[in-house]
CSV table of C-alpha atoms in Angstrom, one decimal:
chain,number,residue,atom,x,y,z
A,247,UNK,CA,-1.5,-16.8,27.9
A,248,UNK,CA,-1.5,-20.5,26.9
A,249,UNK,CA,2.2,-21.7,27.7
A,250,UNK,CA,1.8,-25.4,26.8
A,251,UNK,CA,-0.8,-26.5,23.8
A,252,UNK,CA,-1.2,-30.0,22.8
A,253,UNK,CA,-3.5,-30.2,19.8
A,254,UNK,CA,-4.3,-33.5,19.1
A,255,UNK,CA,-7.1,-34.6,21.8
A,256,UNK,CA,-7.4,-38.5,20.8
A,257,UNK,CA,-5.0,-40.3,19.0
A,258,UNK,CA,-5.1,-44.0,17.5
A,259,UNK,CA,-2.0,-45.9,16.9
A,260,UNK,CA,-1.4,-49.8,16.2
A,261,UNK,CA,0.0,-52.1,18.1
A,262,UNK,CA,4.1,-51.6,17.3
A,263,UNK,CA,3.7,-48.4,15.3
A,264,UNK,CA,5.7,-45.2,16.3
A,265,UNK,CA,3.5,-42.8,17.2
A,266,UNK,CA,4.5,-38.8,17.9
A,267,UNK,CA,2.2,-36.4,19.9
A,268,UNK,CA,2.7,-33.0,19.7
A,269,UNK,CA,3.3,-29.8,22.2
A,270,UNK,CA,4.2,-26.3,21.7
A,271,UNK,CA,5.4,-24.4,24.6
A,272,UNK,CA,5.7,-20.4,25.3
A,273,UNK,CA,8.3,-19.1,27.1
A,274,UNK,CA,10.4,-15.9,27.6
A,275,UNK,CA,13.3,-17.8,30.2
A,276,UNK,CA,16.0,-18.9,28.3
A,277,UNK,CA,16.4,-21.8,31.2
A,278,UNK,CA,13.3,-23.7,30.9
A,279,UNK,CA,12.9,-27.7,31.0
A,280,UNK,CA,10.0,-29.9,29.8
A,281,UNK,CA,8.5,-32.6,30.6
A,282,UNK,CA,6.3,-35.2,29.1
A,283,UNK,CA,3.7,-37.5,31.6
A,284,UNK,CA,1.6,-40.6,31.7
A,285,UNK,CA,-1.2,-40.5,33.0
A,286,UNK,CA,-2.9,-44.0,32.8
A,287,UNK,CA,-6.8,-44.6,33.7
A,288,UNK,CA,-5.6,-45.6,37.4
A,289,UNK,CA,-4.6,-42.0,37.5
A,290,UNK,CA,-1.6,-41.8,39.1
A,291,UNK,CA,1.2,-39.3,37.2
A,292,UNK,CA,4.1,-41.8,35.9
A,293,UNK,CA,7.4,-38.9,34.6
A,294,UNK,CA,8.7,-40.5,31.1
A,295,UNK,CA,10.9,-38.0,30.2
A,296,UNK,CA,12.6,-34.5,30.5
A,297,UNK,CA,14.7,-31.9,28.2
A,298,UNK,CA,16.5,-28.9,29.4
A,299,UNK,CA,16.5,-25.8,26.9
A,300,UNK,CA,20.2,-26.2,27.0
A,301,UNK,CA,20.2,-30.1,26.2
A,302,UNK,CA,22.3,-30.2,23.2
A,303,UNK,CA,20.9,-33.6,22.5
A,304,UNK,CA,17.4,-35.0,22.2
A,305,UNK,CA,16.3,-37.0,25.2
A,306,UNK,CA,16.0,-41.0,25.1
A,307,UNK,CA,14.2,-43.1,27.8
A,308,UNK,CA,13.7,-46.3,26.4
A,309,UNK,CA,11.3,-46.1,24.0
A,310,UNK,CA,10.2,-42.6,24.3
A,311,UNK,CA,12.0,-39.8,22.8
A,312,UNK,CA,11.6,-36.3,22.9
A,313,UNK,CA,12.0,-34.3,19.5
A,314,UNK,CA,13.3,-30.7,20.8
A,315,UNK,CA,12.7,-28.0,18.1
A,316,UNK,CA,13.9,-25.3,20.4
A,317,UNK,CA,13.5,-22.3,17.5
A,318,UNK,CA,9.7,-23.7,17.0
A,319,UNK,CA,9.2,-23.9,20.5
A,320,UNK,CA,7.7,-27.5,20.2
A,321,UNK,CA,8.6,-31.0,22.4
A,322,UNK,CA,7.1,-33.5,20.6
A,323,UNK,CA,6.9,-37.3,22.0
A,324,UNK,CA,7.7,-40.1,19.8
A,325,UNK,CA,6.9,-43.4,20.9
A,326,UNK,CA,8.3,-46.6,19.2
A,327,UNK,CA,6.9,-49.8,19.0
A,328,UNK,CA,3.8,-48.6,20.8
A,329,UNK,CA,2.4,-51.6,23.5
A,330,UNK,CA,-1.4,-51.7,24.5
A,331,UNK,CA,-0.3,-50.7,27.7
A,332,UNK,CA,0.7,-47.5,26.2
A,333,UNK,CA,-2.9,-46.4,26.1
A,334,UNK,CA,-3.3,-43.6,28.5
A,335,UNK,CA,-3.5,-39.7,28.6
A,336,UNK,CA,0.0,-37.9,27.5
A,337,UNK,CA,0.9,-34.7,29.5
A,338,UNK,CA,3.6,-32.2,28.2
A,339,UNK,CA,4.4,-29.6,30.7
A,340,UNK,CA,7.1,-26.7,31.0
A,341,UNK,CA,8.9,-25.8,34.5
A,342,UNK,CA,8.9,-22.5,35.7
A,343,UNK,CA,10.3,-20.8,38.6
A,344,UNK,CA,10.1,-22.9,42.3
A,345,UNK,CA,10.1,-26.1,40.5
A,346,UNK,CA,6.3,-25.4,39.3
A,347,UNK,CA,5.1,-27.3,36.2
A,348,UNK,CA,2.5,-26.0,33.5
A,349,UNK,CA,0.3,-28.2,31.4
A,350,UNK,CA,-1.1,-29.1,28.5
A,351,UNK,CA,-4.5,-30.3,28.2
A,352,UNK,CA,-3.2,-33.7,27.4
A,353,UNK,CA,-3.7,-35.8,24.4
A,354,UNK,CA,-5.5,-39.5,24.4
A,355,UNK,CA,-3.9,-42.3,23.3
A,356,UNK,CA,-5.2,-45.1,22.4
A,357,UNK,CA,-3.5,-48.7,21.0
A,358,UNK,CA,-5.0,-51.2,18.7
A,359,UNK,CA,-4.2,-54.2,18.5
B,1217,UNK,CA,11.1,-44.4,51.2
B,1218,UNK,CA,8.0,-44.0,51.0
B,1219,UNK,CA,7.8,-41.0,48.7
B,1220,UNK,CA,5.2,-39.0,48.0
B,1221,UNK,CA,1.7,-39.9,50.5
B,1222,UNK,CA,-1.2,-38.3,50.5
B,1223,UNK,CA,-4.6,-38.9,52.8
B,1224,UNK,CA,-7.3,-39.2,52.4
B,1225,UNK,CA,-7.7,-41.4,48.7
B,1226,UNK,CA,-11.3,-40.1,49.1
B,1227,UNK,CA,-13.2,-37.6,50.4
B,1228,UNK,CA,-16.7,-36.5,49.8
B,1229,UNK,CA,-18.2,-32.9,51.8
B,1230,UNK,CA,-21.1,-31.2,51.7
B,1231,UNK,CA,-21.0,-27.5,50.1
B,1232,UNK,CA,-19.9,-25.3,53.3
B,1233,UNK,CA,-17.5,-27.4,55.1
B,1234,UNK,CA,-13.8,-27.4,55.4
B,1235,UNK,CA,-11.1,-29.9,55.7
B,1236,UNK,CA,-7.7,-31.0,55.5
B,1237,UNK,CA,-5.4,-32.9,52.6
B,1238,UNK,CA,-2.5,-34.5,54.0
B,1239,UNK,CA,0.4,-34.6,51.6
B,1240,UNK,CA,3.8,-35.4,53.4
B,1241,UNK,CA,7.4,-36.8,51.4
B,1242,UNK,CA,10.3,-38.7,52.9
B,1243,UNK,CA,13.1,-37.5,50.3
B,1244,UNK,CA,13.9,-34.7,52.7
B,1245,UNK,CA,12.9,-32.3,49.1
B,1246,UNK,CA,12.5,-28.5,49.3
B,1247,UNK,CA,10.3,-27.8,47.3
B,1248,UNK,CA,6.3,-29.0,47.3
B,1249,UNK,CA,2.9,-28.1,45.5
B,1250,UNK,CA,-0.4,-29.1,45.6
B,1251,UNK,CA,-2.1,-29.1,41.6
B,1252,UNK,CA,-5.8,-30.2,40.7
B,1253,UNK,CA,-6.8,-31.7,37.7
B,1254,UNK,CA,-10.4,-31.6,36.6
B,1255,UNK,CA,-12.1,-33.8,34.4
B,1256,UNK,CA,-10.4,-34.3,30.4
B,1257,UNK,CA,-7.6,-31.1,31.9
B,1258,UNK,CA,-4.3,-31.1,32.7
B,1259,UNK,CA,-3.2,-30.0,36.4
B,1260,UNK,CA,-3.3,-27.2,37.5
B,1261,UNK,CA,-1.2,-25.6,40.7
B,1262,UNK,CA,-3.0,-24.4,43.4
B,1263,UNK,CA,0.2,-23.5,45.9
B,1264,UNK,CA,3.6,-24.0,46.2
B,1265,UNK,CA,6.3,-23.9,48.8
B,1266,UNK,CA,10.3,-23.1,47.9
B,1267,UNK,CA,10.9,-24.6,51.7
B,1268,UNK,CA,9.7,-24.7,55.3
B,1269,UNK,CA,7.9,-21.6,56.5
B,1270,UNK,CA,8.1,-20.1,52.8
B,1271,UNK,CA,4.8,-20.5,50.4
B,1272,UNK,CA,3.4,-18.7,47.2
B,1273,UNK,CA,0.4,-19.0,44.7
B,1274,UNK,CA,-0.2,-20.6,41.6
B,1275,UNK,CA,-2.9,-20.1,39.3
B,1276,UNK,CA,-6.1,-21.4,41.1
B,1277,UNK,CA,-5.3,-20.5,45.0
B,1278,UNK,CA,-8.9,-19.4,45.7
B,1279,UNK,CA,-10.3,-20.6,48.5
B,1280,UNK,CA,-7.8,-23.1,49.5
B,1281,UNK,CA,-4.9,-22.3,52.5
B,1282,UNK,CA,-1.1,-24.0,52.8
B,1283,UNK,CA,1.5,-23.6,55.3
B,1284,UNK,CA,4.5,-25.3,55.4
B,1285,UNK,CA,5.7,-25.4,59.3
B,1286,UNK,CA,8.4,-28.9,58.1
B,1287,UNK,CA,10.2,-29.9,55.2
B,1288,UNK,CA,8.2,-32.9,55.2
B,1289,UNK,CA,4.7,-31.8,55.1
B,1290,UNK,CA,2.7,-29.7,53.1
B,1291,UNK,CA,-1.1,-29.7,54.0
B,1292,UNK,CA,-3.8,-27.8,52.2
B,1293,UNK,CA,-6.8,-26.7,53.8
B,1294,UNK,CA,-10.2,-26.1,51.9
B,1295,UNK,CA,-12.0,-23.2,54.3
B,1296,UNK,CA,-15.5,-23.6,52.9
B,1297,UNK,CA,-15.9,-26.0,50.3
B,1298,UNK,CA,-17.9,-25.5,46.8
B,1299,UNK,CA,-18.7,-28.0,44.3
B,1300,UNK,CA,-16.7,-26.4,41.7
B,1301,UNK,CA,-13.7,-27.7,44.0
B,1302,UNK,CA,-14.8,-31.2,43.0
B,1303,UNK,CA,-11.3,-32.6,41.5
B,1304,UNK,CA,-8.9,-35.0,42.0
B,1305,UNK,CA,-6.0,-33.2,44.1
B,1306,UNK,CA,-2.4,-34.4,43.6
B,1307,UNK,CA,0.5,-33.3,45.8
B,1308,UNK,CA,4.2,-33.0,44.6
B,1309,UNK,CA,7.8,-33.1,45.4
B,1310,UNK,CA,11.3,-32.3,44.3
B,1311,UNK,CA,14.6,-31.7,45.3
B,1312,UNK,CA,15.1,-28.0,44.2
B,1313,UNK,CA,17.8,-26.1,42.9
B,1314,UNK,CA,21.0,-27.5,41.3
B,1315,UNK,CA,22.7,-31.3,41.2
B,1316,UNK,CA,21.7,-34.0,38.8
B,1317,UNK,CA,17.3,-34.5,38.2
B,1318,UNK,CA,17.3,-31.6,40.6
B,1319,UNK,CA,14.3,-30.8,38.1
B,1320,UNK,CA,12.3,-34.2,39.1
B,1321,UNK,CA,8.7,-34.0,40.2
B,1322,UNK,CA,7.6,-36.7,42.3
B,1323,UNK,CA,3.8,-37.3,42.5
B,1324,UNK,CA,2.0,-38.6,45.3
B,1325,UNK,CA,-1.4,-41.0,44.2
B,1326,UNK,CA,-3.8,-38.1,44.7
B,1327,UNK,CA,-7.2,-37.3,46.3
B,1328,UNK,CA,-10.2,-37.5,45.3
B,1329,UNK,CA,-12.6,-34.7,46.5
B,1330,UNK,CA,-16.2,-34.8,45.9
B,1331,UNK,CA,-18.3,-31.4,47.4
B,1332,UNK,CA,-22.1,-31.9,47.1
C-alpha cells in the first residue's frame, strides 16, 4: 500500500512567490513523524523540516513551513518567497519503526525568474 | 565530525560480480540504513540496523547482504550484481530512540553504482 503520495510531479513557481506541494500519508501508528527533503541536482539529501503526529503546532524552519492536516492525513510544504536556488526535487517521507523513512515519489520544482 | 561517509562516489561492475559499499558515521548513532533511489523515484530501504550485531529488511533487500559488527559501520555487500541494481545508493544515520531530533536522519553523499 502506497504510504506517502505526492501528486504533483513538476511544479513552476516565480521568483518570490509562495509555493505549497502537496503529500498525503497512510498510517495506522498514532506516533508517526514526517519529514520533507531537498534533493537538489548535485544529489545529495538536505532535511528541511520535520512534524511529529503529536506536534500541536505546525512546524517553521525559515521559510519552509509544514501545513499538518492530521484528520486528512496530508503534510503539505509551503515555501515563501521562493529563490532560484529553490529549484530541486521535494521529498515528503513518513518514519516508521527503527528510525526507517518511506517516500514519496517526489515532486519537481522549478523557479522562474 | 565527519558525519555520514560513504566509498566509493562511483562504482561501475560488470553483471556477475560482487562488491562492497562502505558507509561508516562518527556521531556514535544507533541506528543505520542503506536506501536506493532510482531514476525520477524516491528512496527506497534496502536494510536497516537498530544497533551493533542487530539488522532487519526493508522493502527491496534482494540480493544485497549487511552486517553490523560496530556502531560505526554499516557495509552492504552486493553478492552477484544485476543491472537492475544500477542506482545511486545512499547510506543513513540517526540517533534512535528518545531525547530532542532523536528522529534526525543524517545522509551520507551516496554511491553511484553502475552494473553492465
Amino acid at each position: 500500500a502506497q504510504k506517502i503520495t505526492q501528486t504533483q510531479p513538476g511544479m513552476f513557481v516565480q521568483e518570490k512567490e509562495a509555493v505549497t506541494l502537496d503529500c498525503t500519508y497512510d498510517t495506522s501508528d498514532p506516533s508517526y513523524g514526517l519529514f520533507w527533503y531537498k534533493q537538489p541536482s548535485s544529489g545529495e539529501m538536505i532535511f528541511l523540516i520535520y512534524q511529529g503526529s503529536y506536534d500541536q503546532q505546525n512546524a517553521t524552519e525559515g521559510r519552509y513551513s509544514l501545513n499538518f492536516q492530521k484528520a486528512r492525513k496530508s503534510a503539505n510544504l509551503v515555501i515563501s518567497a521562493s529563490q532560484l536556488g529553490d529549484s530541486a526535487m521535494y521529498f515528503c517521507a513518513i518514519l516508521e519503526y527503527g528510525n526507517k523513512l518511506v517516500f514519496g515519489a517526489g515532486t519537481i520544482l522549478r523557479v522562474k525568474s | 565530525n565527519a558525519g555520514v561517509t560513504q566509498t566509493p562516489k562511483f562504482q561501475v561492475l560488470k553483471t556477475g560480480q560482487s562488491m562492497t559499499l562502505q558507509c561508516a558515521q562518527d556521531m556514535n548513532h544507533e541506528y543505520m540504513s542503506w536506501y536506493r533511489q532510482d531514476p525520477g523515484m524516491g528512496l527506497r530501504l534496502i536494510h536497516y540496523s537498530v544497533g551493533a550485531g542487530i539488522t532487519d529488511q526493508g522493502e527491496v533487500p534482494n540480493g544485497y547482504n549487511v552486517s553490523r559488527s560496530t556502531t560505526e559501520d554499516f557495509p552492504l555487500r552486493l553478492l552477484s550484481a544485476a543491472p537492475s541494481q544500477t542506482s545511486v545508493y545512499f547510506c543513513a544515520s540517526s540517533r534512535g530512540t528518545g531525547g530532542s531530533k532523536s528522529y534526525e536522519q543524517y545522509f551520507g553523499p551516496g554511491t553511484r553504482l553502475t552494473v553492465t
